[in-house]
mmCIF file with all atom_site columns, C-alpha atoms in Angstrom:
data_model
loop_
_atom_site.group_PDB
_atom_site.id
_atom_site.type_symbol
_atom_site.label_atom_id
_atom_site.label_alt_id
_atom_site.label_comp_id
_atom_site.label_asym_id
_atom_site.label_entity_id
_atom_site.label_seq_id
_atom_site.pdbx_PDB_ins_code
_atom_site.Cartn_x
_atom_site.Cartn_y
_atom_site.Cartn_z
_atom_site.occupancy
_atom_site.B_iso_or_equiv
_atom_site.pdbx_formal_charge
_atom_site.auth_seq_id
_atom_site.auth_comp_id
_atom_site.auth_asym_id
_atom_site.auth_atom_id
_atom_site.pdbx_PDB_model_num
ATOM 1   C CA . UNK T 1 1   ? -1.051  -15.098 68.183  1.00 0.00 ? 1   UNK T CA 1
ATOM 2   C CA . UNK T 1 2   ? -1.613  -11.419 68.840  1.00 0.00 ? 2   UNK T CA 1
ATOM 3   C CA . UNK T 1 3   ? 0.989   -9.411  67.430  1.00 0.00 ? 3   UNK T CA 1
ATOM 4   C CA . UNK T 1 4   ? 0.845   -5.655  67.220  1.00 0.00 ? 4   UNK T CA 1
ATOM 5   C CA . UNK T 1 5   ? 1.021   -3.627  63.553  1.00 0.00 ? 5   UNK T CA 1
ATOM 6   C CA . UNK T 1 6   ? 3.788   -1.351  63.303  1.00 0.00 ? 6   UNK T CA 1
ATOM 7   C CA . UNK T 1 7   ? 3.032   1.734   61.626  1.00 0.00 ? 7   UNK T CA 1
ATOM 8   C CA . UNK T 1 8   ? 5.178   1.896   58.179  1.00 0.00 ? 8   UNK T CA 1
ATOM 9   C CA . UNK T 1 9   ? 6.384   5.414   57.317  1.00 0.00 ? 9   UNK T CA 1
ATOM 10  C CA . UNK T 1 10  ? 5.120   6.613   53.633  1.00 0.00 ? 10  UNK T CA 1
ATOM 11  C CA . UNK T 1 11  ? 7.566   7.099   51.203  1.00 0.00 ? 11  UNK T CA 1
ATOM 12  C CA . UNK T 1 12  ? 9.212   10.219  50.758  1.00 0.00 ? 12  UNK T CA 1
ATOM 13  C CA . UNK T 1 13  ? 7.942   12.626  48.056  1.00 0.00 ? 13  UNK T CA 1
ATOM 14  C CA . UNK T 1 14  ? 11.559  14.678  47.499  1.00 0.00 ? 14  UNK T CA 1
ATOM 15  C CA . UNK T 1 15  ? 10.024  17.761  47.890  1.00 0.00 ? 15  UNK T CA 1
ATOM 16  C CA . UNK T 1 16  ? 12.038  19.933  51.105  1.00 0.00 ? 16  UNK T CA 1
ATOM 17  C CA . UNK T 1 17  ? 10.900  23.010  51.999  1.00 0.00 ? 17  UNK T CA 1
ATOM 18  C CA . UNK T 1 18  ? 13.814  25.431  53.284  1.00 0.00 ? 18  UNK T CA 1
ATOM 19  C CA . UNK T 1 19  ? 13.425  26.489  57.082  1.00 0.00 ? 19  UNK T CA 1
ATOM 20  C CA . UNK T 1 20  ? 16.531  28.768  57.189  1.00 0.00 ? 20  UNK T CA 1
ATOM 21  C CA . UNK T 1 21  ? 15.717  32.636  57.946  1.00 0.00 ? 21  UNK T CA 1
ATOM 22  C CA . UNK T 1 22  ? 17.871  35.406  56.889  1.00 0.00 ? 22  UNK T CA 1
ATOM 23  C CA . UNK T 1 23  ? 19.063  38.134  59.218  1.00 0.00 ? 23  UNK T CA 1
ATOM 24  C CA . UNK T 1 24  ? 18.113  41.768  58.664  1.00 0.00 ? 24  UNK T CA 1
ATOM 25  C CA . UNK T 1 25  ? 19.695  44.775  59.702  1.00 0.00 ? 25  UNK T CA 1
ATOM 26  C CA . UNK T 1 26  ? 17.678  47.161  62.072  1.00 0.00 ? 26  UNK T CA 1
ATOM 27  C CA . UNK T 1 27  ? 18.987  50.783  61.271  1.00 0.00 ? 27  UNK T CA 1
ATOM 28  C CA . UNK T 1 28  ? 17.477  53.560  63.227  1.00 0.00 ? 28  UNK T CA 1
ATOM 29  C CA . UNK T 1 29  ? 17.749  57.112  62.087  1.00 0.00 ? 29  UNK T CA 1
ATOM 30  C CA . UNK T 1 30  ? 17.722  60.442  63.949  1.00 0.00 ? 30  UNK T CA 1
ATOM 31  C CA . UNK T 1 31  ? 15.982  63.175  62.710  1.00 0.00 ? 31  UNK T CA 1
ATOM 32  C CA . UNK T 1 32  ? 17.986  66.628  61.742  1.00 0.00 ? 32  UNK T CA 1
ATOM 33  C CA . UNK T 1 33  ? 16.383  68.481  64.671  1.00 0.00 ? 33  UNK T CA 1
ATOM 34  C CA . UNK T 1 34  ? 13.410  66.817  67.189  1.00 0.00 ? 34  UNK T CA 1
ATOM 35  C CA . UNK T 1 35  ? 10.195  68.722  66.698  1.00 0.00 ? 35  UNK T CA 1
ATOM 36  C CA . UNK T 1 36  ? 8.874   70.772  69.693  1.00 0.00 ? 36  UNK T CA 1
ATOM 37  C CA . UNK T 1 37  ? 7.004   67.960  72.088  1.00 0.00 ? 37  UNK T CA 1
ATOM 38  C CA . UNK T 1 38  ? 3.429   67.804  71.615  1.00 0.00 ? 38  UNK T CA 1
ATOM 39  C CA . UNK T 1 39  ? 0.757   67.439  74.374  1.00 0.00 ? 39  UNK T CA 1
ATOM 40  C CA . UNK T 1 40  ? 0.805   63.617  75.410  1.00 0.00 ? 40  UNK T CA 1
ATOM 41  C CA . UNK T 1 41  ? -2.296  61.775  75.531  1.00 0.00 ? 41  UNK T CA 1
ATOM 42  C CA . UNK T 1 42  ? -2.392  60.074  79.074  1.00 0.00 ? 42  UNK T CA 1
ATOM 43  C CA . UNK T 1 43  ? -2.049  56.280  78.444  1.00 0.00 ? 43  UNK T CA 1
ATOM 44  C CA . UNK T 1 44  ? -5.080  53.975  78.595  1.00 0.00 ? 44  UNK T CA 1
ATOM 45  C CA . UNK T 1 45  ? -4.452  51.683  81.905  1.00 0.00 ? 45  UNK T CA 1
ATOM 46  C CA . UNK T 1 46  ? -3.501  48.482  81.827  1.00 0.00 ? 46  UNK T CA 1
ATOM 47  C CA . UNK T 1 47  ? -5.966  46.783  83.373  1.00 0.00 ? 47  UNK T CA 1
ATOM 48  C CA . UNK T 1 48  ? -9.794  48.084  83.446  1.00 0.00 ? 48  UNK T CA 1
ATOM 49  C CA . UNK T 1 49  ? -10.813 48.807  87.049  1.00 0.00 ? 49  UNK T CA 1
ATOM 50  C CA . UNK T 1 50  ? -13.543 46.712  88.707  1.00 0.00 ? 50  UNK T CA 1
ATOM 51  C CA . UNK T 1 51  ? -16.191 49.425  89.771  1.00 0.00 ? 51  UNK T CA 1
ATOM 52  C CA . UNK T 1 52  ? -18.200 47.714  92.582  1.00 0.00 ? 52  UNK T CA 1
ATOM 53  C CA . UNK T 1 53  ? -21.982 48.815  92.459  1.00 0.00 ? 53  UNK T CA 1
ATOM 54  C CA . UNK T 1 54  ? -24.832 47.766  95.100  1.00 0.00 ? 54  UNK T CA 1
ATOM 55  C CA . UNK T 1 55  ? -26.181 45.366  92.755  1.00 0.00 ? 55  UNK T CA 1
ATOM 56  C CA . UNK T 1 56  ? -22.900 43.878  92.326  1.00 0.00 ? 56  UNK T CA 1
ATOM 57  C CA . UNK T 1 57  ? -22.297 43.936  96.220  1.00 0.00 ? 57  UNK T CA 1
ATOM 58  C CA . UNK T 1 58  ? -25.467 42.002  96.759  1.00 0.00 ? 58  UNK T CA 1
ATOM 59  C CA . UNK T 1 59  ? -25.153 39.461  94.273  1.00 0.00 ? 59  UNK T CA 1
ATOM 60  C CA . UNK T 1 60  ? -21.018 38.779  95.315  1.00 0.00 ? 60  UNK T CA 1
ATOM 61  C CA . UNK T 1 61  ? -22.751 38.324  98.509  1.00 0.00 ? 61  UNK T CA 1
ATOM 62  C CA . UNK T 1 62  ? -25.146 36.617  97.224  1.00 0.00 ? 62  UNK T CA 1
ATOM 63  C CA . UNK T 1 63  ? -23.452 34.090  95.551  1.00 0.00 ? 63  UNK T CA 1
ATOM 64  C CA . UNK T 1 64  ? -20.699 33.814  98.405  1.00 0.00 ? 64  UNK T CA 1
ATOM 65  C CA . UNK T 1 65  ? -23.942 32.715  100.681 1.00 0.00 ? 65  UNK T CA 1
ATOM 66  C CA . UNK T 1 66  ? -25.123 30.051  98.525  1.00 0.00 ? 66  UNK T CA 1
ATOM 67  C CA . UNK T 1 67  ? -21.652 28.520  97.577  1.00 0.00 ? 67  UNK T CA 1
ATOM 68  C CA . UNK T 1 68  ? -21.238 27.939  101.351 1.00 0.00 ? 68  UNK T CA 1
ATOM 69  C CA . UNK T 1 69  ? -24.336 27.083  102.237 1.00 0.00 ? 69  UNK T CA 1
ATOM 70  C CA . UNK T 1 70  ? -24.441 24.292  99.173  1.00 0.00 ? 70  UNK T CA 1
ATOM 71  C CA . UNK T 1 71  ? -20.663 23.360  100.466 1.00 0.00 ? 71  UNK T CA 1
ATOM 72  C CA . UNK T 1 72  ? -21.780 22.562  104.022 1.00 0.00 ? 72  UNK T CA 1
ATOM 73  C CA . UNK T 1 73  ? -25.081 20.653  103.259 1.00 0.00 ? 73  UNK T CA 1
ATOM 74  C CA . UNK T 1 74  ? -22.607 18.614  101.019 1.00 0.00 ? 74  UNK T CA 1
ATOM 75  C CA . UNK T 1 75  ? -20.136 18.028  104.094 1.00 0.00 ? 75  UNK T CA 1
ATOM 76  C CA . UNK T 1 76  ? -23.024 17.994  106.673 1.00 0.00 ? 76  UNK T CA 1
ATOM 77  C CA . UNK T 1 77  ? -24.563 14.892  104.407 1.00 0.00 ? 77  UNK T CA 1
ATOM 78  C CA . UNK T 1 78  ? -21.191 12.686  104.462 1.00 0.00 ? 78  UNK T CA 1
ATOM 79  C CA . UNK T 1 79  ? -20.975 12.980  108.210 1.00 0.00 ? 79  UNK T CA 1
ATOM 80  C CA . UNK T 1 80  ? -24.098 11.944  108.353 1.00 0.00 ? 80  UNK T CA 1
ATOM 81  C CA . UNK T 1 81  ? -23.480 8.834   106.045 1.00 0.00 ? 81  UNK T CA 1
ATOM 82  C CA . UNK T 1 82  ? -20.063 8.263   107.794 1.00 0.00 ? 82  UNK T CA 1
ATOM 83  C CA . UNK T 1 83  ? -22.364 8.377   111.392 1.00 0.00 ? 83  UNK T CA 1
ATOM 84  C CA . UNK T 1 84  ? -25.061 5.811   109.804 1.00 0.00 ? 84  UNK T CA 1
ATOM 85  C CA . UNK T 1 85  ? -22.291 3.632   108.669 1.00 0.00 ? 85  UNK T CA 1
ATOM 86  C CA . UNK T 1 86  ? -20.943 3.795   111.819 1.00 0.00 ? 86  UNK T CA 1
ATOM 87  C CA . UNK T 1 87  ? -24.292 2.541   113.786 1.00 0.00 ? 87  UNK T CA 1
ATOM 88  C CA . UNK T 1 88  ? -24.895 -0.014  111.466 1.00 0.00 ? 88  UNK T CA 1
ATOM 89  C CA . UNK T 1 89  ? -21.545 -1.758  111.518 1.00 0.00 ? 89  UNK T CA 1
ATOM 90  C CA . UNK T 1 90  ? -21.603 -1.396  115.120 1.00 0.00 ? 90  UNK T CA 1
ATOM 91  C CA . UNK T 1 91  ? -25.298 -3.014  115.629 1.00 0.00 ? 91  UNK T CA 1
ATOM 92  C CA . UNK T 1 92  ? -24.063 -5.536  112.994 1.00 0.00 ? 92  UNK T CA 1
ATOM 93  C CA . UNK T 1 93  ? -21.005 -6.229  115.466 1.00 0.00 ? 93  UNK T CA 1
ATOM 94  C CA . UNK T 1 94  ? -23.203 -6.494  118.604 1.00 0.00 ? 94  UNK T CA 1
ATOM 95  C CA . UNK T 1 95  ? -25.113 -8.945  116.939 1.00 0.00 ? 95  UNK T CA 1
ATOM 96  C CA . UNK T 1 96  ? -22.746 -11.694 116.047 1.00 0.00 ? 96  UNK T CA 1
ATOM 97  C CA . UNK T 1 97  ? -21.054 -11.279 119.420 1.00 0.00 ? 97  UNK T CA 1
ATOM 98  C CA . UNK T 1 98  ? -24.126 -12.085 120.705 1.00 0.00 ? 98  UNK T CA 1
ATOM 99  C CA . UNK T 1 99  ? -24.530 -15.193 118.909 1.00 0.00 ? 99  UNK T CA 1
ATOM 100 C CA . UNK T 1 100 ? -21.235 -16.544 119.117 1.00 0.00 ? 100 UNK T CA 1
ATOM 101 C CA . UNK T 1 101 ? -21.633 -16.291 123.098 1.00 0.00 ? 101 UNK T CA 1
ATOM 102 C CA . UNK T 1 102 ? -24.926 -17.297 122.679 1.00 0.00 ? 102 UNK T CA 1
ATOM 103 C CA . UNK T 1 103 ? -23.158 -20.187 121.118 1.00 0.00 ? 103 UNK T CA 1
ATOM 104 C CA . UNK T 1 104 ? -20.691 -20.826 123.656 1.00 0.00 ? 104 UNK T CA 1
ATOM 105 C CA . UNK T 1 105 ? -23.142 -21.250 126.555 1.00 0.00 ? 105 UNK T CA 1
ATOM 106 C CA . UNK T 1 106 ? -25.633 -23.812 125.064 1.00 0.00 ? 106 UNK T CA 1
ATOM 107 C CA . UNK T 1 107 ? -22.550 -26.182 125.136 1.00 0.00 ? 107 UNK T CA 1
#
């Protein structure tokens, strides 16, 4: 009924390009006689550094302030679903254990 189409490879076209990679020879040379040593440039650090200005300082904190602030309305608002939940089912519960006892008594 349903049956699945298996991809047919194309045909090949002959045409094989060569992968293999020669080896070369690394050959240092020495000079005669090493030239007197120059003044050396300090290097340029690795990393830049992070130069923290008031600005900066404010808006880190800033930022920092609203990130928690957004976090906890966020966890403060599922409580608060979890505790609603939690009244209803238990109202809901109440209710048909009042009726089935209600129930139980008229008979």
């Amino acid at each position: 009924m349903l049956r699945p189409k298996i991809p047919t490879m194309p045909t090949p076209t002959g045409i094989v390009t060569p992968t293999a990679v020669e080896p070369t020879a690394i050959i240092q040379h020495t000079p005669a006689q090493a030239p007197a040593p120059a003044a050396v440039a300090p290097a340029a650090p690795a990393r830049p550094t992070v130069q923290l200005t008031p600005g900066t300082v404010l808006a880190l904190i800033g930022g920092g302030t609203a990130v928690v602030l957004v976090v906890g309305a966020v966890l403060v608002s599922m409580l608060l679903a979890v505790a609603v939940t939690a009244a209803s089912v238990a109202v809901c519960a109440l209710v048909v254990r009042s009726l089935i006892t209600s129930e139980h008594k008229r008979r």
